[in-house]
XYZ file of C-alpha atoms in Angstrom:
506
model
C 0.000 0.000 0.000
C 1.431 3.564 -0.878
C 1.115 6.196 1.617
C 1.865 9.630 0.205
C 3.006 12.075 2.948
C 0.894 15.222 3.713
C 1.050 17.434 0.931
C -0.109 20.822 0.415
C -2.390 22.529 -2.078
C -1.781 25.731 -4.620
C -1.948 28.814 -2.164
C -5.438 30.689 -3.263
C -6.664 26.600 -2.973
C -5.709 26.270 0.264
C -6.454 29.970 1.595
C -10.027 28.859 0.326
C -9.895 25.437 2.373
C -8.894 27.392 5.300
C -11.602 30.079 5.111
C -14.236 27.243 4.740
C -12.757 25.680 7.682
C -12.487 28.212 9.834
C -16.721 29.030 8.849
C -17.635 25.177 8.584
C -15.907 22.628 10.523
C -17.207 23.578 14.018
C -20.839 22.976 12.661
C -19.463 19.847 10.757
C -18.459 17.960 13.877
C -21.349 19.178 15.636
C -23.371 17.401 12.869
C -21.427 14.047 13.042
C -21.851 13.861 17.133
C -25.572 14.016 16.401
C -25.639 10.839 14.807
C -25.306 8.226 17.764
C -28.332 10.166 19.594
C -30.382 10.362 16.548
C -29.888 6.543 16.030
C -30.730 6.001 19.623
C -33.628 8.185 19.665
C -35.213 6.107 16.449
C -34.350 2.955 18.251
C -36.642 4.022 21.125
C -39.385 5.500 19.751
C -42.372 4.533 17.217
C -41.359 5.327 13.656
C -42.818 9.166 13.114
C -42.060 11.888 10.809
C -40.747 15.289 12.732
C -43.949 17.189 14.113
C -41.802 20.150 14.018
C -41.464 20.304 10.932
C -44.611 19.557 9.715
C -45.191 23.168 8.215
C -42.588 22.224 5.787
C -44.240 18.949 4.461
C -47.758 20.453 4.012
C -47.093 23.853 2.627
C -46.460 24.669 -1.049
C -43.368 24.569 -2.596
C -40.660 23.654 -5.411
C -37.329 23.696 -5.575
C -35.576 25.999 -8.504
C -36.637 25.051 -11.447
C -34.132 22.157 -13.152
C -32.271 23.334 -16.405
C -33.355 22.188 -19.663
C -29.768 20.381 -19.974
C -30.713 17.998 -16.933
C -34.616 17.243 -17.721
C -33.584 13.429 -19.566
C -32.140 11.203 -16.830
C -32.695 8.191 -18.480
C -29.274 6.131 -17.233
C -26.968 7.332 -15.410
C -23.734 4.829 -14.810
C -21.295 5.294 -11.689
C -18.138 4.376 -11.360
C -14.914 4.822 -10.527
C -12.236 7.852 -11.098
C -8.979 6.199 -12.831
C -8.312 6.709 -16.611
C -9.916 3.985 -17.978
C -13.247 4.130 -16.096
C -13.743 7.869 -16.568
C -12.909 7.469 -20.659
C -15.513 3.876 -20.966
C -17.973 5.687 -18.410
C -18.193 8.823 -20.757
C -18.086 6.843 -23.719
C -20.831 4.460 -22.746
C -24.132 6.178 -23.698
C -25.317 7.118 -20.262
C -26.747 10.600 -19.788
C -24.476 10.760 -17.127
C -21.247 9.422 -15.935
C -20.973 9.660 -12.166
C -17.345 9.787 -10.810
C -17.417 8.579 -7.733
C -14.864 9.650 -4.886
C -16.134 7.543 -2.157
C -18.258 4.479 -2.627
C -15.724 2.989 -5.271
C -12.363 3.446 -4.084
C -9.947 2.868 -1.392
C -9.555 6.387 0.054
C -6.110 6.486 0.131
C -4.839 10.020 -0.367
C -2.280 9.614 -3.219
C -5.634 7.613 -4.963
C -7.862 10.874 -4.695
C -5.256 13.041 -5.789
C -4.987 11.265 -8.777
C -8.640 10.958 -9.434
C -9.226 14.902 -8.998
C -6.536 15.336 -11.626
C -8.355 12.962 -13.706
C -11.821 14.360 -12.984
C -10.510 17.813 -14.503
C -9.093 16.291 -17.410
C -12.816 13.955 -17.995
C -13.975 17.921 -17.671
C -12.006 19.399 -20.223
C -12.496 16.165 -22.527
C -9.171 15.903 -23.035
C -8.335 12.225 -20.856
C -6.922 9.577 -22.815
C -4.716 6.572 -22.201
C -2.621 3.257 -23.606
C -4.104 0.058 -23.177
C -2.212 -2.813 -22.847
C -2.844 -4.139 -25.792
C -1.898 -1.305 -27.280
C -3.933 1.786 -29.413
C -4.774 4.969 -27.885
C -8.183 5.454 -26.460
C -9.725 8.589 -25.111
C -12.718 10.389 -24.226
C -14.864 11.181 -27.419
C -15.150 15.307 -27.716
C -18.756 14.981 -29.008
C -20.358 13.054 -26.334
C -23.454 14.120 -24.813
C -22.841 12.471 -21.511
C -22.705 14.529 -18.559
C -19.691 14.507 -16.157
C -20.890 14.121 -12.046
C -18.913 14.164 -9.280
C -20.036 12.160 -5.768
C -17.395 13.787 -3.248
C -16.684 12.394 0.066
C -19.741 12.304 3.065
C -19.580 14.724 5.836
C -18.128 12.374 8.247
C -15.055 11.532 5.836
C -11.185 13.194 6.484
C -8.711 13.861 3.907
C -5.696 12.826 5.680
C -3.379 14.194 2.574
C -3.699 18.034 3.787
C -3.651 18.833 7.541
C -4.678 21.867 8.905
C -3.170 22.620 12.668
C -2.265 19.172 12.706
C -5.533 17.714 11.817
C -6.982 16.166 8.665
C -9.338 18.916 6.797
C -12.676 17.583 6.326
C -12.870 15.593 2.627
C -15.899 17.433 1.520
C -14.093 20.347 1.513
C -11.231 19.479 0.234
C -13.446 17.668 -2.722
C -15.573 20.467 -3.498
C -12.775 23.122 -3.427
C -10.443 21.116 -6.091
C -13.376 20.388 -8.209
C -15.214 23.538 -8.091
C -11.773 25.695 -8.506
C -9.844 23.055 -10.618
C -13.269 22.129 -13.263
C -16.241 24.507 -12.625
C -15.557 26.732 -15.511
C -15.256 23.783 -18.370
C -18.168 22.174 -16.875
C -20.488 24.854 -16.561
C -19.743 25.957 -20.310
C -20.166 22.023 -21.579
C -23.519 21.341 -19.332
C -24.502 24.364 -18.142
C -23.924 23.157 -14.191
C -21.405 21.767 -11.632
C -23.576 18.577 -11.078
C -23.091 16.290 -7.435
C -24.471 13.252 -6.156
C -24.552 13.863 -2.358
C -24.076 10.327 0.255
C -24.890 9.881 3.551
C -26.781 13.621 3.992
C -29.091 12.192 7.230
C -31.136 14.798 8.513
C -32.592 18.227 7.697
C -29.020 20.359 9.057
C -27.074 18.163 7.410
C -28.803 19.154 3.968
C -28.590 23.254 5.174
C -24.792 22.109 6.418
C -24.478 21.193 2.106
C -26.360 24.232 0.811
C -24.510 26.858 2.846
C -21.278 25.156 1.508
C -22.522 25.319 -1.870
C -23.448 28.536 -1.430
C -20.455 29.597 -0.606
C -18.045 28.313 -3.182
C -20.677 29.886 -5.215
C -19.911 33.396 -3.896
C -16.557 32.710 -4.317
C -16.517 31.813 -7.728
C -19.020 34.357 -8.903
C -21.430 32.324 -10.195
C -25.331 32.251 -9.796
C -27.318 30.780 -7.036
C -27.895 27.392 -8.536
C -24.863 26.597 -10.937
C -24.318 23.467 -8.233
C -26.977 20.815 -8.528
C -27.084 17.898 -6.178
C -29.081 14.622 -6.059
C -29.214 12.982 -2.692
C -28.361 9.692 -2.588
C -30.960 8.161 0.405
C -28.904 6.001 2.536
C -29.745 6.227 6.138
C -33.476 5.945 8.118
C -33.214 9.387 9.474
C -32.192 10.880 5.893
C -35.531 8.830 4.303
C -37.666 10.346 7.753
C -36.498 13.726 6.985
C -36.354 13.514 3.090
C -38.839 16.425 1.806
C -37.164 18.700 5.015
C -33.797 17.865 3.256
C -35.342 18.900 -0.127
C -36.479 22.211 1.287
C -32.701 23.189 2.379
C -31.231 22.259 -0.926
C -34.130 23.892 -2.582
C -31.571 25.878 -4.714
C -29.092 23.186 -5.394
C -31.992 20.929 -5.834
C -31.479 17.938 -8.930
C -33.132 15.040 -7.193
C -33.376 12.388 -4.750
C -32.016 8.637 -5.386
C -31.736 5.890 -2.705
C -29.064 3.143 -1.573
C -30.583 0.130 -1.058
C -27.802 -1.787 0.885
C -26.721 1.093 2.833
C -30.132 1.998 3.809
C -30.635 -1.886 4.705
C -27.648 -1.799 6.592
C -28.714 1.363 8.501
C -32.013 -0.413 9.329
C -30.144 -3.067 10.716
C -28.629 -1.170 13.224
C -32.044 -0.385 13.949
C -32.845 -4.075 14.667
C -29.646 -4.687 16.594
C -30.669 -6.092 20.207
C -31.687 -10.670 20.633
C -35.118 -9.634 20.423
C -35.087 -8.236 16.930
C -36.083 -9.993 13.796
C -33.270 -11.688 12.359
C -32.217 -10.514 9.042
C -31.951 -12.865 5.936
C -29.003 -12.884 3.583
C -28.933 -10.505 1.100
C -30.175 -12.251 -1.868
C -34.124 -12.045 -0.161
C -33.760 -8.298 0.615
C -34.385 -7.110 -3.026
C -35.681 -3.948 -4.420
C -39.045 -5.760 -4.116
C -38.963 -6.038 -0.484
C -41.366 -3.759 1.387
C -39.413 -1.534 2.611
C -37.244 -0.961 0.185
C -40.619 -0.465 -2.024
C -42.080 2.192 0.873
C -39.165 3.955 0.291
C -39.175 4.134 -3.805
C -42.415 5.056 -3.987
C -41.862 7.631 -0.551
C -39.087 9.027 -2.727
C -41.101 9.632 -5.743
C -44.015 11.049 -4.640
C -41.603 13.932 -2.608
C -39.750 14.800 -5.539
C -42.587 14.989 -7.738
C -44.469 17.399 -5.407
C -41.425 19.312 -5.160
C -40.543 19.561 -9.045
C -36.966 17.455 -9.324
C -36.028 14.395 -10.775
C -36.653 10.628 -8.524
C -34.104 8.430 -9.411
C -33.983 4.620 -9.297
C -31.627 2.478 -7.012
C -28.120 1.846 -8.455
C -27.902 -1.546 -10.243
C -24.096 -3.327 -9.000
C -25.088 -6.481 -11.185
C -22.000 -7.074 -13.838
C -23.090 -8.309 -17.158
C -23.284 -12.040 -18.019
C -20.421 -13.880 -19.607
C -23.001 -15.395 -21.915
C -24.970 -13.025 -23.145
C -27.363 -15.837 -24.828
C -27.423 -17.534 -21.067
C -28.136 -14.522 -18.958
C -28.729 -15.487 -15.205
C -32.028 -15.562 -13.087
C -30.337 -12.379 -10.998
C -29.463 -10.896 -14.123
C -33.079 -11.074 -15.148
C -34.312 -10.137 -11.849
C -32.005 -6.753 -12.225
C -34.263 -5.977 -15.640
C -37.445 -6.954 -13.868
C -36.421 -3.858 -11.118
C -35.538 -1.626 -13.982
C -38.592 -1.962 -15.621
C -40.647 -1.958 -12.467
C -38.566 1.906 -11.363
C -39.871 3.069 -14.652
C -43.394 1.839 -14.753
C -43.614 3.219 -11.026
C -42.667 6.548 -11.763
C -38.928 6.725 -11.588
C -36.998 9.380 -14.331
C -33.925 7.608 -14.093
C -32.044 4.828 -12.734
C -28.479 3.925 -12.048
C -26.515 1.323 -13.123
C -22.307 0.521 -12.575
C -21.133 -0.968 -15.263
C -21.379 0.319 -19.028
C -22.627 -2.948 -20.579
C -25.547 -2.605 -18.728
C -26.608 0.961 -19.543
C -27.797 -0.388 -22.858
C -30.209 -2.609 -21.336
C -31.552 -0.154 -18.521
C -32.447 2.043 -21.361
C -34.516 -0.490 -22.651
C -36.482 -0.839 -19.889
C -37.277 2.708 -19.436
C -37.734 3.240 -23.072
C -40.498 1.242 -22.975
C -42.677 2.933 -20.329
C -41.049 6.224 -19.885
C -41.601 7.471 -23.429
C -41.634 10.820 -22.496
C -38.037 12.788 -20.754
C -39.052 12.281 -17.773
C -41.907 11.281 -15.492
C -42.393 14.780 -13.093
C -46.027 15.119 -14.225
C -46.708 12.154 -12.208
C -47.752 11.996 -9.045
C -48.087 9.231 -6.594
C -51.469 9.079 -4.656
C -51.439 9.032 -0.931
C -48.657 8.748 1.513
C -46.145 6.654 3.007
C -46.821 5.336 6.672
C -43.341 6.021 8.405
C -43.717 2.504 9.994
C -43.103 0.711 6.383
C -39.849 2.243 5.976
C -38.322 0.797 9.244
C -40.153 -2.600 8.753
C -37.256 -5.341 8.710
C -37.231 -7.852 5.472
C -38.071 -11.623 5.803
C -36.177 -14.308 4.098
C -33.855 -17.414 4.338
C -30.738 -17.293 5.191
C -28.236 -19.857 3.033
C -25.345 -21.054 3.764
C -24.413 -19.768 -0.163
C -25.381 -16.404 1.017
C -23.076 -16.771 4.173
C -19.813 -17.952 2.592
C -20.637 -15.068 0.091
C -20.583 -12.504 2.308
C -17.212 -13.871 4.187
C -15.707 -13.842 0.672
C -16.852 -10.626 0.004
C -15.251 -9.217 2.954
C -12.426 -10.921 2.671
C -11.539 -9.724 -0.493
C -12.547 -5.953 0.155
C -10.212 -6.011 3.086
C -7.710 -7.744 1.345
C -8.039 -5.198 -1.751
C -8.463 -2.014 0.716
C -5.213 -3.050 2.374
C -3.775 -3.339 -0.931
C -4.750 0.500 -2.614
C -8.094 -1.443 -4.400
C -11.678 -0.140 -3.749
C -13.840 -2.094 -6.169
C -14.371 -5.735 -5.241
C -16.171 -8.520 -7.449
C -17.790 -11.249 -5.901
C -19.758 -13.934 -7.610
C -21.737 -11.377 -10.037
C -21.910 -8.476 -8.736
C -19.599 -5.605 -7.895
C -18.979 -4.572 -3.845
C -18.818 -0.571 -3.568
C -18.392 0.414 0.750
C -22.473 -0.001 1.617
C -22.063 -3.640 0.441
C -19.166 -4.317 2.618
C -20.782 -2.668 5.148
C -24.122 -4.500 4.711
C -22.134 -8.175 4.701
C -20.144 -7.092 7.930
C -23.558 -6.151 9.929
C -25.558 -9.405 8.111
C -22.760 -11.161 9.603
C -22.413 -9.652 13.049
C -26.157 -10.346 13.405
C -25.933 -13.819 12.604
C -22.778 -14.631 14.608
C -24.307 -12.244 17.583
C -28.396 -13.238 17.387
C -29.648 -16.281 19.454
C -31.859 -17.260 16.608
C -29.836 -16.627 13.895
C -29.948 -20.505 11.707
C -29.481 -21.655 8.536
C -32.747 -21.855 7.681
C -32.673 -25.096 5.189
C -30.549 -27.096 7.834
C -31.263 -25.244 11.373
C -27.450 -25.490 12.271
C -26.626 -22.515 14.579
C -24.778 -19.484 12.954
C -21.660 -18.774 16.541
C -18.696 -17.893 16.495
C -16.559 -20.597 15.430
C -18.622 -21.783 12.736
C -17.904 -18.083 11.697
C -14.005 -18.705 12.571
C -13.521 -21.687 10.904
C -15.358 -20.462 7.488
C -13.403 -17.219 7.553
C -10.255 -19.025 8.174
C -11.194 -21.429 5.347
C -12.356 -18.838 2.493
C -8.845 -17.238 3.391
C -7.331 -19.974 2.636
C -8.749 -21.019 -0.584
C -8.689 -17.641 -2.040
C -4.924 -16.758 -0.782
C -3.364 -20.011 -0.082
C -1.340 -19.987 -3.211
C -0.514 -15.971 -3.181
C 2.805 -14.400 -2.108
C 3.861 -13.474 1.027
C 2.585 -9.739 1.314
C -0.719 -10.979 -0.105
C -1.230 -13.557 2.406
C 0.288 -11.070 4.953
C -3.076 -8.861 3.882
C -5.338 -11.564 4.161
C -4.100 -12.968 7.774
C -5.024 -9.219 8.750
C -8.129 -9.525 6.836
C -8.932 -12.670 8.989
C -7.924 -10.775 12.164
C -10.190 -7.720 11.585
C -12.916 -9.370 10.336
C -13.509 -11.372 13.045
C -12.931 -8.788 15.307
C -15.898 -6.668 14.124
C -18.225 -10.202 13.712
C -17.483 -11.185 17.398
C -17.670 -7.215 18.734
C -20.090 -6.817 21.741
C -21.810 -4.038 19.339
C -22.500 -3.820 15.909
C -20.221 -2.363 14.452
C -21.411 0.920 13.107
C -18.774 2.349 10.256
C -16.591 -1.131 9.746
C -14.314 0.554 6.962
């Protein structure tokens, strides 16, 4: 693993940082310490949205009207920030690539001070590189797709640049480089500086995010609104306090998506104690699943009252090696594409760009129009549905999946890798963090069974299976790999067997 020593940014850059520092990063921390009591406060009481804000949720409003530029959200693909992801990403066909800083990568500094240099060249349309087969391949200068940026949560530290001896905040140091280093070439090519915003939880978070915006707006001289954000709904609280959230960013407004496994692993923690329903693996908590439908169609029917875009759940299913042989999951992934657009959905996500073909087709055929705002979802959600906990099996497939998944995302972290393939899907941080709760549950619950056999998920079935996956997949590598994946081992079963759940694992 490469660790690049603190470094330090051009001087206006970094006089910027500062100032927002010195105006923001009391009220950030503030925000973070919120979060344990806000959990613990859910945990205790009946599921409810906030009766002080209820002023907010019944009155009349919009947020600023979306630019003609951003109306057709058809599919939008995510990925990563290196060279060749950026290039295929904005080659693909999507409306819009999303580079993202967070979900899909290590978070090593050297990494993200590459992939900022890389973002501004994907902005100026001038990226390219060699593969190894030779040729030269590079972004197209005609493409329509639109470049976003997802920059680091609230929580996150950039432990590259130190202020006083203490890692700046990431968010800042994200939005700063991008909005300095690529705000003028993207503005002129889409007309905005366009964000997907993670793990934004409550109401002050979302004002914490529109100040900031705000701000590097002022700075740059550029109109209230150049920055457009979708929220990415990942947490119970952030779903509670959803249209509130809205309301703040009413000016920086683009939409509202959700994340399925981190929102499932954030109701988890909700369901934490030996007399809470025991989870099933993660192949019966689909986008089917009640909740996870409360929250689509919660989702919609907010941003369509409010005038932005609703945006499906992000699709991590890889293509099949057969295309003629496609797999049930496979199939099941088109079923949930086809059901986001036929229930109102203007978009959906997807992460790799041999699937953005087929997501179009899905919404092609029932969103025939740009979008889908003029529709409006009847009635309301009942807060209870989004907190009720899914039912399922759980398999020992499903179990010796998730221990290989989190093997090799520790193994890869430790090494400088973020993205992680497992069986046929690709691992971004919420699906690590999902397995690791899944499997604390199931190690930690007195009911927790293999449903098909009734053995008893404890701790040294855990062991030995951990030990044994380790084995298998790193038995045969070198010694620094299998020094990674004896530390893998360690860590891993330190968080399974932890008297708590473990609440942010990475």
């Amino acid at each position: 693993m490469v660790i690049a020593p603190p470094r330090t940014l051009d001087p206006p850059l970094e006089r910027l940082v500062r100032r927002l520092h010195a105006d923001f990063e009391e009220r950030r921390r503030e925000l973070v310490a919120r979060r344990d009591p806000d959990r613990a406060a859910l945990r205790e009481g009946p599921p409810a949205f906030r009766t002080e804000t209820r002023t907010v949720r019944e009155k009349e409003w919009q947020v600023a009207e979306l630019p003609d530029g951003l109306m057709e959200r058809r599919v939008e693909l995510m990925g990563g920030c290196n060279r060749p992801e950026l290039i295929e990403g904005m080659n693909a066909g999507a409306k819009s690539y999303i580079a993202d800083l967070w979900d899909l990568n290590a978070g090593q500094s050297w990494w993200l001070a590459r992939a900022h240099r890389h973002i501004q060249r994907a902005a100026r349309r001038d990226l390219a590189y060699v593969p190894a087969e030779g040729g030269r391949v590079r972004i197209n200068p005609a493409t329509a797709t639109r470049l976003m940026v997802a920059p680091r949560p609230i929580p996150a530290l950039e432990a590259g640049l130190l202020l006083e001896h203490e890692p700046v905040a990431a968010c800042l140091y994200d939005l700063v480089v991008l909005m300095c280093g690529s705000a003028g070439e993207l503005v002129e090519r889409q007309g905005h500086v366009l964000l997907y915003l993670r793990d934004v939880r409550t109401q002050l978070e979302a004002r914490f995010w529109a100040e900031l915006l705000h701000a590097l707006e002022e700075h740059l001289d550029l109109p209230t609104g150049t920055v457009r954000a979708t929220i990415m709904i990942d947490s119970v609280t952030g779903a509670l306090q959803a249209e509130e959230m809205l309301f703040e960013m009413a000016q920086h407004a683009a939409g509202m998506s959700f994340d399925p496994q981190g929102y499932t692993a954030d109701l988890l923690a909700l369901h934490q104690g030996p007399d809470d329903a025991v989870f099933p693996d993660r192949e019966h908590i689909g986008l089917n699943s009640p909740f996870l439908r409360a929250l689509s169609h919660h989702l919609i029917g907010i941003c369509h009252r409010r005038g932005c875009h609703a945006i499906g759940a992000p699709s991590f299913m890889l293509p099949p090696r057969d295309a003629n042989k496609p797999s049930a999951e496979y199939l099941a992934m088109l079923a949930d594409k086809e059901r986001e657009a036929v229930d109102g959905h203007d978009g959906t996500i997807v992460v790799h760009p041999l699937i953005v073909n087929a997501a179009m087709t899905e919404f092609n055929k029932s969103m025939p129009r740009a979008h889908q705002l003029y529709f409006q979802r009847p009635g309301s959600i009942d807060p209870a549905m989004l907190m009720r906990p899914p039912e399922g099996a759980i398999t020992t497939e499903s179990l010796l999946g998730g221990v290989r998944t989190l093997l090799r995302a520790q193994v890869q972290r430790l090494d400088g890798q973020g993205r992680v393939v497992q069986g046929s899907r690709l691992h971004d941080r919420s699906s690590v963090r999902l397995a690791v709760r899944l499997l604390w549950q199931w190690t930690n619950h007195p009911k927790a069974v293999i449903t098909a056999t009734g053995l008893e998920i404890r701790p040294e079935l855990v062991g030995y299976l951990v030990r044994k996956e380790a084995d298998k997949l790193y038995g045969a590598a070198g010694p620094e790999v299998k020094a990674h994946a004896a530390a893998a081992v360690k860590l891993i079963m330190d968080q399974v067997t932890a008297p708590h759940l473990p609440i942010d694992p990475l």
